[in-house]
């Protein structure tokens, strides 16, 4: 490799972003981190405009202002990665590989672990599924997001029933691993896939204990940290997980990148996830007319094609921003917001908050609920149209879990988006409010007030179903 640009030039890109300070709405907590779009106003169907309350962080969190500024500062220096002799290409390559180091530090990876850049958590787990050794058995709880539930199509999969306590989760996994059939004296590979925080209830799972149970029975474990990493520090070494997957778009870096980080052996022993340039180290024609390929053994083995350097750099920027802000203060502020929302919803008898582990379970800023007498799609539409509040309704790409929490039959109809039921009819879906480091107090206070008003007074506007969505009737 030819000489890299000097450190001062790289530092110019990495430190050019503007740092914005805000005042905290509550003296007991740190200020929310500045996010892109925090001043956006939206029209109300009842007239006028209001600042948009983005309360759908669990789907996609807004970009941190720092991330946006860092990306904007780098953009003029954009160049091809790993393939060019020019200054901008070399600078971009440095930025890309330094981002890998930053992510490894953010996750507290072990020496020798690989950090592979992907498109998303879904992509990361599908990549890992493609690397499973022959005859590998996968164990996954029915409570998982579809990104964790579905990628294992070519493996033997054991789906575990939803536990009702963290202790039951560990006991269920231990029984399943102990009961797996293995030929005498044969080491049959096994993998456990588990979430760190539920994308439906926000509840934290006993990852460290599940990892210990997996390893005690000769299995490995991959952590879906899509909902955990934006809210809590995550240490691969402390949790003792073998791999971890997460998405940039939930970590305040919505530019199309994700991460799979962890042990190198299965990654090195498998065929590349995608075949092409970047993954190949040497390609040569054979005498018989065919082609011989020598693949990389580094993370590049599974990063074929021109990489998304802006997406990767944005993840690294978000990792630095969260680390520098300090997770202690971020968690304190988020718990303050959670307490406000839960206390407000508890004052409305018609609201039922969904939970696996109970009211006292530790959780992140993700809360799902249903409202008696309301179709969830109708309620979410009214929050948006009449109050400027963005939440999520549906089954949240976790159909088995939401059906379990709603007490429905597993075969009841339902879909990830809006249901077929009309406004006012019972629907097999729920409403989810989610927030994080960029959420001001006013947004959750407006949300709680809106819930109370809608339940007490009803919607001010008429709504109809259009293309499967409940929307204001403007006719």
XYZ file of C-alpha atoms in Angstrom:
475
model
C 0.000 0.000 0.000
C 1.287 3.426 -0.855
C 1.800 6.126 1.768
C -1.227 7.407 3.617
C -2.183 11.105 3.908
C -0.663 12.808 6.898
C -2.469 12.582 10.248
C -3.255 16.298 10.253
C -5.299 15.979 7.061
C -7.319 13.080 8.457
C -7.834 14.936 11.727
C -9.179 17.913 9.777
C -12.016 15.756 8.459
C -12.690 14.115 11.810
C -12.853 17.310 13.860
C -14.485 19.739 11.453
C -18.013 19.112 12.756
C -19.833 21.761 14.717
C -20.634 20.861 18.327
C -24.029 22.152 19.462
C -25.029 22.628 23.108
C -28.586 22.755 24.442
C -30.135 23.455 27.799
C -31.665 20.603 29.757
C -35.394 20.774 30.380
C -34.864 19.143 33.756
C -31.992 20.081 36.063
C -31.655 16.485 37.286
C -30.682 15.210 33.853
C -28.284 15.971 31.037
C -29.542 17.863 28.016
C -30.789 15.802 25.066
C -28.152 15.363 22.388
C -28.788 17.597 19.350
C -30.338 15.635 16.492
C -31.077 16.513 12.901
C -34.659 17.670 12.362
C -35.244 18.777 15.938
C -36.810 22.032 14.717
C -38.913 20.582 11.878
C -42.552 21.672 11.973
C -45.452 19.654 10.559
C -49.032 20.655 9.684
C -51.940 19.580 11.866
C -55.169 18.449 10.253
C -57.014 20.709 12.689
C -55.038 23.747 11.533
C -51.662 25.288 12.276
C -48.258 23.705 12.678
C -46.284 22.194 15.525
C -42.722 21.013 16.065
C -42.594 17.336 15.121
C -42.263 14.940 18.053
C -40.233 12.017 16.710
C -41.131 9.130 19.022
C -40.304 6.217 16.739
C -36.616 5.804 17.595
C -36.956 2.010 17.710
C -37.635 2.010 13.964
C -35.029 4.602 12.976
C -33.450 7.188 15.226
C -32.761 10.666 13.841
C -29.155 11.413 12.951
C -27.147 13.072 15.665
C -26.240 16.586 14.586
C -22.614 15.685 15.217
C -22.877 12.684 12.887
C -24.404 14.832 10.172
C -21.737 17.496 10.608
C -18.951 14.917 10.539
C -20.333 13.365 7.349
C -20.728 16.797 5.749
C -17.146 17.690 6.684
C -15.874 14.470 5.100
C -18.056 14.510 1.967
C -15.751 16.786 -0.141
C -12.915 14.325 0.542
C -14.917 11.264 -0.539
C -13.015 8.748 -2.641
C -12.940 5.045 -3.457
C -11.817 2.768 -0.635
C -8.911 0.272 -0.944
C -8.625 0.803 -4.664
C -7.020 4.135 -5.421
C -3.568 5.677 -5.311
C -4.933 9.210 -5.163
C -4.962 11.366 -2.061
C -8.751 11.262 -1.523
C -8.852 7.509 -2.001
C -6.073 7.072 0.541
C -7.784 9.430 2.981
C -11.090 7.559 2.563
C -9.359 4.227 3.120
C -7.836 5.518 6.334
C -11.210 6.824 7.471
C -12.867 3.492 6.667
C -10.312 1.353 8.496
C -10.084 3.743 11.450
C -13.868 3.464 11.718
C -13.439 -0.285 12.129
C -11.102 0.337 15.057
C -13.549 2.812 16.606
C -16.412 0.305 16.431
C -14.247 -2.434 17.939
C -13.411 -0.128 20.847
C -17.065 0.902 21.252
C -18.060 -2.770 21.546
C -15.030 -3.733 23.671
C -14.144 -6.521 21.261
C -11.561 -9.197 22.029
C -8.149 -9.244 20.348
C -8.612 -11.176 17.133
C -12.313 -10.371 16.721
C -13.381 -9.130 13.311
C -15.622 -6.136 12.617
C -17.515 -6.648 9.367
C -19.513 -3.776 7.915
C -22.916 -4.714 6.509
C -26.125 -2.944 5.540
C -28.100 -3.528 8.764
C -28.761 -5.902 11.654
C -30.831 -8.037 9.285
C -27.933 -8.204 6.845
C -25.482 -8.995 9.652
C -27.503 -11.939 10.939
C -28.089 -13.267 7.442
C -24.330 -13.059 6.911
C -23.718 -15.068 10.074
C -26.379 -17.576 9.009
C -24.439 -18.097 5.781
C -21.288 -18.969 7.763
C -22.800 -21.662 10.012
C -20.845 -24.909 10.054
C -22.493 -28.030 8.694
C -25.179 -29.550 10.947
C -25.272 -26.452 13.168
C -28.400 -26.209 15.302
C -29.822 -22.766 16.076
C -31.827 -21.875 19.173
C -33.953 -18.743 19.098
C -36.830 -17.489 21.239
C -40.153 -16.756 19.511
C -39.901 -13.278 21.043
C -37.226 -12.147 18.601
C -37.503 -9.514 15.889
C -37.841 -11.144 12.490
C -34.244 -10.107 11.732
C -33.172 -12.627 14.387
C -36.000 -15.117 13.933
C -35.882 -15.785 10.202
C -32.325 -15.895 8.747
C -31.611 -19.512 9.767
C -33.448 -21.199 6.905
C -30.652 -23.626 6.043
C -30.051 -24.745 9.632
C -31.897 -26.925 12.128
C -33.814 -24.410 14.219
C -35.402 -24.832 17.642
C -37.893 -22.073 18.405
C -38.270 -21.530 22.140
C -41.486 -20.336 23.791
C -41.718 -16.844 25.226
C -40.433 -16.746 28.817
C -42.198 -14.677 31.456
C -39.148 -13.907 33.590
C -35.435 -13.533 32.853
C -34.800 -16.612 35.010
C -37.278 -18.607 32.952
C -35.475 -17.523 29.790
C -32.198 -18.947 31.075
C -33.851 -22.154 32.323
C -35.675 -22.647 28.994
C -32.446 -22.294 27.036
C -30.547 -24.622 29.366
C -33.186 -27.338 28.966
C -33.230 -26.992 25.194
C -29.439 -27.196 24.943
C -29.250 -30.138 27.339
C -31.889 -32.025 25.351
C -30.341 -31.540 21.927
C -29.442 -34.817 20.308
C -25.732 -35.165 19.531
C -23.976 -38.342 18.418
C -21.791 -39.740 21.141
C -18.358 -38.150 21.111
C -19.201 -35.781 18.251
C -18.942 -32.032 18.754
C -22.014 -30.742 16.920
C -22.012 -26.935 16.569
C -24.870 -24.895 18.006
C -25.746 -21.221 18.017
C -28.069 -19.215 20.245
C -29.503 -15.943 18.922
C -30.953 -13.499 21.436
C -31.901 -9.842 21.634
C -30.362 -7.473 24.144
C -33.488 -5.312 24.482
C -36.908 -6.093 23.050
C -38.041 -3.929 20.154
C -41.617 -4.363 21.441
C -41.446 -4.027 25.236
C -38.007 -2.420 25.668
C -37.210 -4.971 28.373
C -33.579 -5.981 28.860
C -32.746 -9.649 28.431
C -30.295 -11.548 30.666
C -27.635 -11.719 27.970
C -24.678 -12.534 30.211
C -26.531 -15.401 31.876
C -27.756 -16.740 28.524
C -24.207 -16.586 27.167
C -22.939 -18.561 30.168
C -25.662 -21.184 29.616
C -24.819 -21.439 25.912
C -21.106 -21.866 26.525
C -21.686 -24.402 29.301
C -23.390 -26.606 26.720
C -20.820 -26.062 23.972
C -22.899 -23.559 22.006
C -22.073 -20.096 20.746
C -24.237 -17.003 21.017
C -24.930 -13.971 18.857
C -26.438 -10.830 20.364
C -28.911 -8.711 18.425
C -28.005 -5.335 19.913
C -30.070 -3.208 17.541
C -32.192 -1.886 20.424
C -29.499 -2.158 23.107
C -26.458 -0.381 21.680
C -28.177 3.028 21.259
C -29.253 3.025 24.917
C -26.630 1.169 26.968
C -22.916 0.431 26.810
C -22.275 -2.969 25.234
C -19.155 -4.997 26.006
C -18.490 -8.141 23.999
C -15.993 -9.231 26.631
C -18.134 -8.547 29.693
C -21.251 -10.169 28.211
C -19.063 -12.952 26.780
C -21.005 -13.155 23.530
C -19.403 -14.596 20.434
C -20.882 -12.100 17.969
C -22.865 -8.905 18.092
C -24.993 -7.277 15.393
C -26.483 -3.797 15.214
C -27.653 -1.147 12.747
C -26.432 2.378 12.164
C -29.937 3.707 11.566
C -30.924 2.909 15.163
C -27.633 4.307 16.502
C -28.270 7.854 15.230
C -26.387 7.131 11.987
C -29.069 6.465 9.333
C -26.815 6.092 6.297
C -27.314 2.445 5.328
C -24.661 0.560 7.300
C -24.596 -2.077 10.004
C -22.089 -4.187 11.918
C -21.357 -7.819 12.636
C -18.487 -8.130 15.116
C -17.016 -11.151 16.827
C -15.057 -14.344 16.459
C -13.176 -14.786 13.211
C -13.115 -18.565 12.750
C -16.592 -19.205 11.329
C -16.266 -16.098 9.186
C -12.906 -17.207 7.804
C -13.960 -20.817 7.210
C -17.071 -20.005 5.167
C -17.541 -18.935 1.592
C -17.779 -15.145 1.154
C -21.246 -13.729 1.816
C -21.021 -11.999 -1.558
C -18.551 -12.927 -4.282
C -16.759 -10.117 -6.038
C -14.071 -7.487 -5.895
C -12.790 -6.612 -2.472
C -13.514 -10.087 -1.082
C -11.031 -11.707 -3.458
C -7.274 -11.542 -2.874
C -6.160 -13.252 -6.084
C -8.023 -14.528 -9.155
C -6.367 -16.565 -11.889
C -7.415 -18.617 -14.887
C -6.761 -22.348 -14.814
C -5.441 -24.435 -17.658
C -8.854 -26.069 -17.999
C -10.454 -22.688 -18.589
C -11.919 -22.241 -15.118
C -11.049 -19.699 -12.427
C -9.199 -20.126 -9.148
C -9.950 -17.644 -6.385
C -8.052 -16.911 -3.201
C -10.345 -15.093 -0.778
C -9.304 -12.687 1.933
C -9.247 -14.034 5.486
C -9.872 -10.598 7.026
C -13.242 -8.845 7.367
C -12.896 -7.895 3.681
C -13.851 -11.511 2.868
C -17.490 -10.574 3.527
C -17.385 -6.981 2.257
C -17.390 -7.483 -1.519
C -18.069 -4.458 -3.684
C -17.421 -0.779 -3.088
C -18.094 -0.196 0.596
C -20.446 2.409 2.007
C -17.704 4.567 3.489
C -20.097 7.369 4.472
C -22.372 4.923 6.277
C -19.417 3.328 8.031
C -17.937 6.665 9.044
C -21.310 7.800 10.377
C -21.467 4.741 12.661
C -17.987 5.500 13.970
C -18.980 9.133 14.532
C -22.070 8.037 16.490
C -19.987 5.625 18.580
C -17.614 8.449 19.492
C -20.447 10.879 20.227
C -22.257 8.488 22.566
C -19.042 7.518 24.319
C -18.036 11.139 24.841
C -21.516 12.081 26.061
C -21.219 9.315 28.647
C -23.674 6.446 28.891
C -24.207 7.070 32.606
C -25.815 10.435 31.899
C -27.612 9.169 28.783
C -29.141 6.271 30.708
C -30.135 8.559 33.585
C -31.940 10.911 31.228
C -33.666 8.070 29.383
C -34.894 6.511 32.629
C -36.294 9.920 33.544
C -38.284 9.943 30.284
C -39.407 6.331 30.722
C -40.735 7.146 34.184
C -42.695 10.115 32.785
C -44.313 8.053 30.046
C -45.122 5.054 32.216
C -46.564 7.242 34.971
C -48.716 9.106 32.458
C -50.028 5.957 30.794
C -50.764 4.414 34.204
C -53.248 7.246 34.809
C -55.378 6.078 31.859
C -57.353 2.921 32.795
C -58.095 2.169 29.132
C -54.378 1.770 28.338
C -52.666 -1.597 28.720
C -48.874 -1.586 28.480
C -47.406 -4.785 27.026
C -44.740 -6.606 29.029
C -43.080 -10.003 29.230
C -41.156 -9.635 32.481
C -43.422 -7.314 34.470
C -43.506 -3.676 35.549
C -40.254 -3.799 37.503
C -38.127 -5.199 34.678
C -35.265 -2.935 33.552
C -35.912 -1.492 30.124
C -34.878 0.994 27.460
C -37.059 3.723 25.959
C -39.401 1.428 24.025
C -43.001 1.025 25.248
C -45.879 -0.702 23.444
C -49.503 -0.535 24.476
C -53.096 -0.948 23.358
C -56.083 1.277 24.110
C -59.464 -0.203 24.931
C -62.057 0.776 22.333
C -59.483 1.939 19.802
C -57.982 0.386 16.709
C -54.248 0.963 17.143
C -53.806 2.246 13.589
C -56.572 4.800 14.176
C -54.992 5.931 17.452
C -51.549 6.317 15.889
C -53.019 8.238 12.951
C -54.753 10.664 15.320
C -51.529 11.219 17.297
C -49.823 12.191 14.059
C -52.530 14.225 12.361
C -53.843 16.096 15.406
C -50.751 16.394 17.639
C -47.709 16.122 15.346
C -46.466 12.994 17.134
C -44.836 10.159 15.208
C -45.214 6.692 16.760
C -45.427 3.188 15.285
C -48.420 0.878 15.050
C -48.509 -2.739 13.960
C -46.798 -5.945 15.003
C -43.330 -4.361 14.827
C -41.804 -7.209 12.781
C -42.139 -9.404 15.863
C -45.436 -11.130 15.074
C -45.213 -14.132 17.438
C -44.241 -11.919 20.392
C -46.994 -9.335 19.891
C -49.577 -12.078 19.425
C -48.424 -13.667 22.676
C -48.591 -10.350 24.532
C -52.065 -9.601 23.152
C -53.285 -13.038 24.171
C -54.371 -13.915 20.645
C -54.390 -17.232 18.858
C -51.159 -17.722 16.883
C -53.220 -18.130 13.715
C -55.160 -14.875 14.080
C -54.646 -12.607 11.068
C -52.340 -9.643 11.421
C -49.573 -7.885 9.578
C -46.539 -5.737 10.229
C -48.270 -2.544 9.160
C -51.863 -1.442 9.630
C -54.525 -4.124 10.128
C -57.628 -4.653 8.045
C -59.882 -3.591 10.934
C -61.666 -0.265 10.608
C -61.307 2.571 13.142
C -62.918 1.548 16.425
C -62.726 -2.195 15.751
C -60.470 -4.513 17.723
C -57.209 -5.039 15.887
C -54.364 -7.475 16.257
C -51.720 -4.820 16.599
C -50.385 -2.315 19.101
C -48.938 1.192 19.400
C -45.258 1.730 20.150
C -43.665 4.880 21.507
C -39.873 4.979 21.562
C -37.289 7.623 22.349
C -33.654 8.121 23.180
C -30.722 10.467 23.549
C -32.222 13.227 21.389
C -35.710 13.326 22.891
C -36.691 16.499 24.790
C -39.106 16.374 27.733
C -41.730 18.313 25.780
C -42.139 15.497 23.268
C -43.024 12.856 25.852
C -45.166 15.329 27.804
C -47.105 16.155 24.627
C -47.493 12.442 23.932
C -48.892 11.674 27.398
C -51.269 14.631 27.167
C -52.430 13.541 23.703
C -53.147 9.998 24.872
C -55.261 11.308 27.729
C -57.181 13.705 25.467
C -57.865 11.107 22.772
C -59.136 8.566 25.300
C -61.277 11.166 27.088
C -62.601 13.196 24.155
C -62.048 11.066 21.080
C -60.488 12.167 17.819
C -61.356 15.620 16.502
C -61.244 14.453 12.908
C -62.772 11.667 10.847
C -60.475 8.947 9.485
C -60.692 6.351 6.749
C -58.616 3.443 5.471
C -56.501 4.122 2.404
C -53.999 1.629 0.976
C -54.056 -0.278 4.260
C -53.390 2.798 6.396
C -55.705 4.786 8.604
C -55.539 8.393 7.375
C -57.456 11.645 7.942
C -60.538 11.922 5.744
C -59.995 15.170 3.853
C -62.897 14.604 1.494
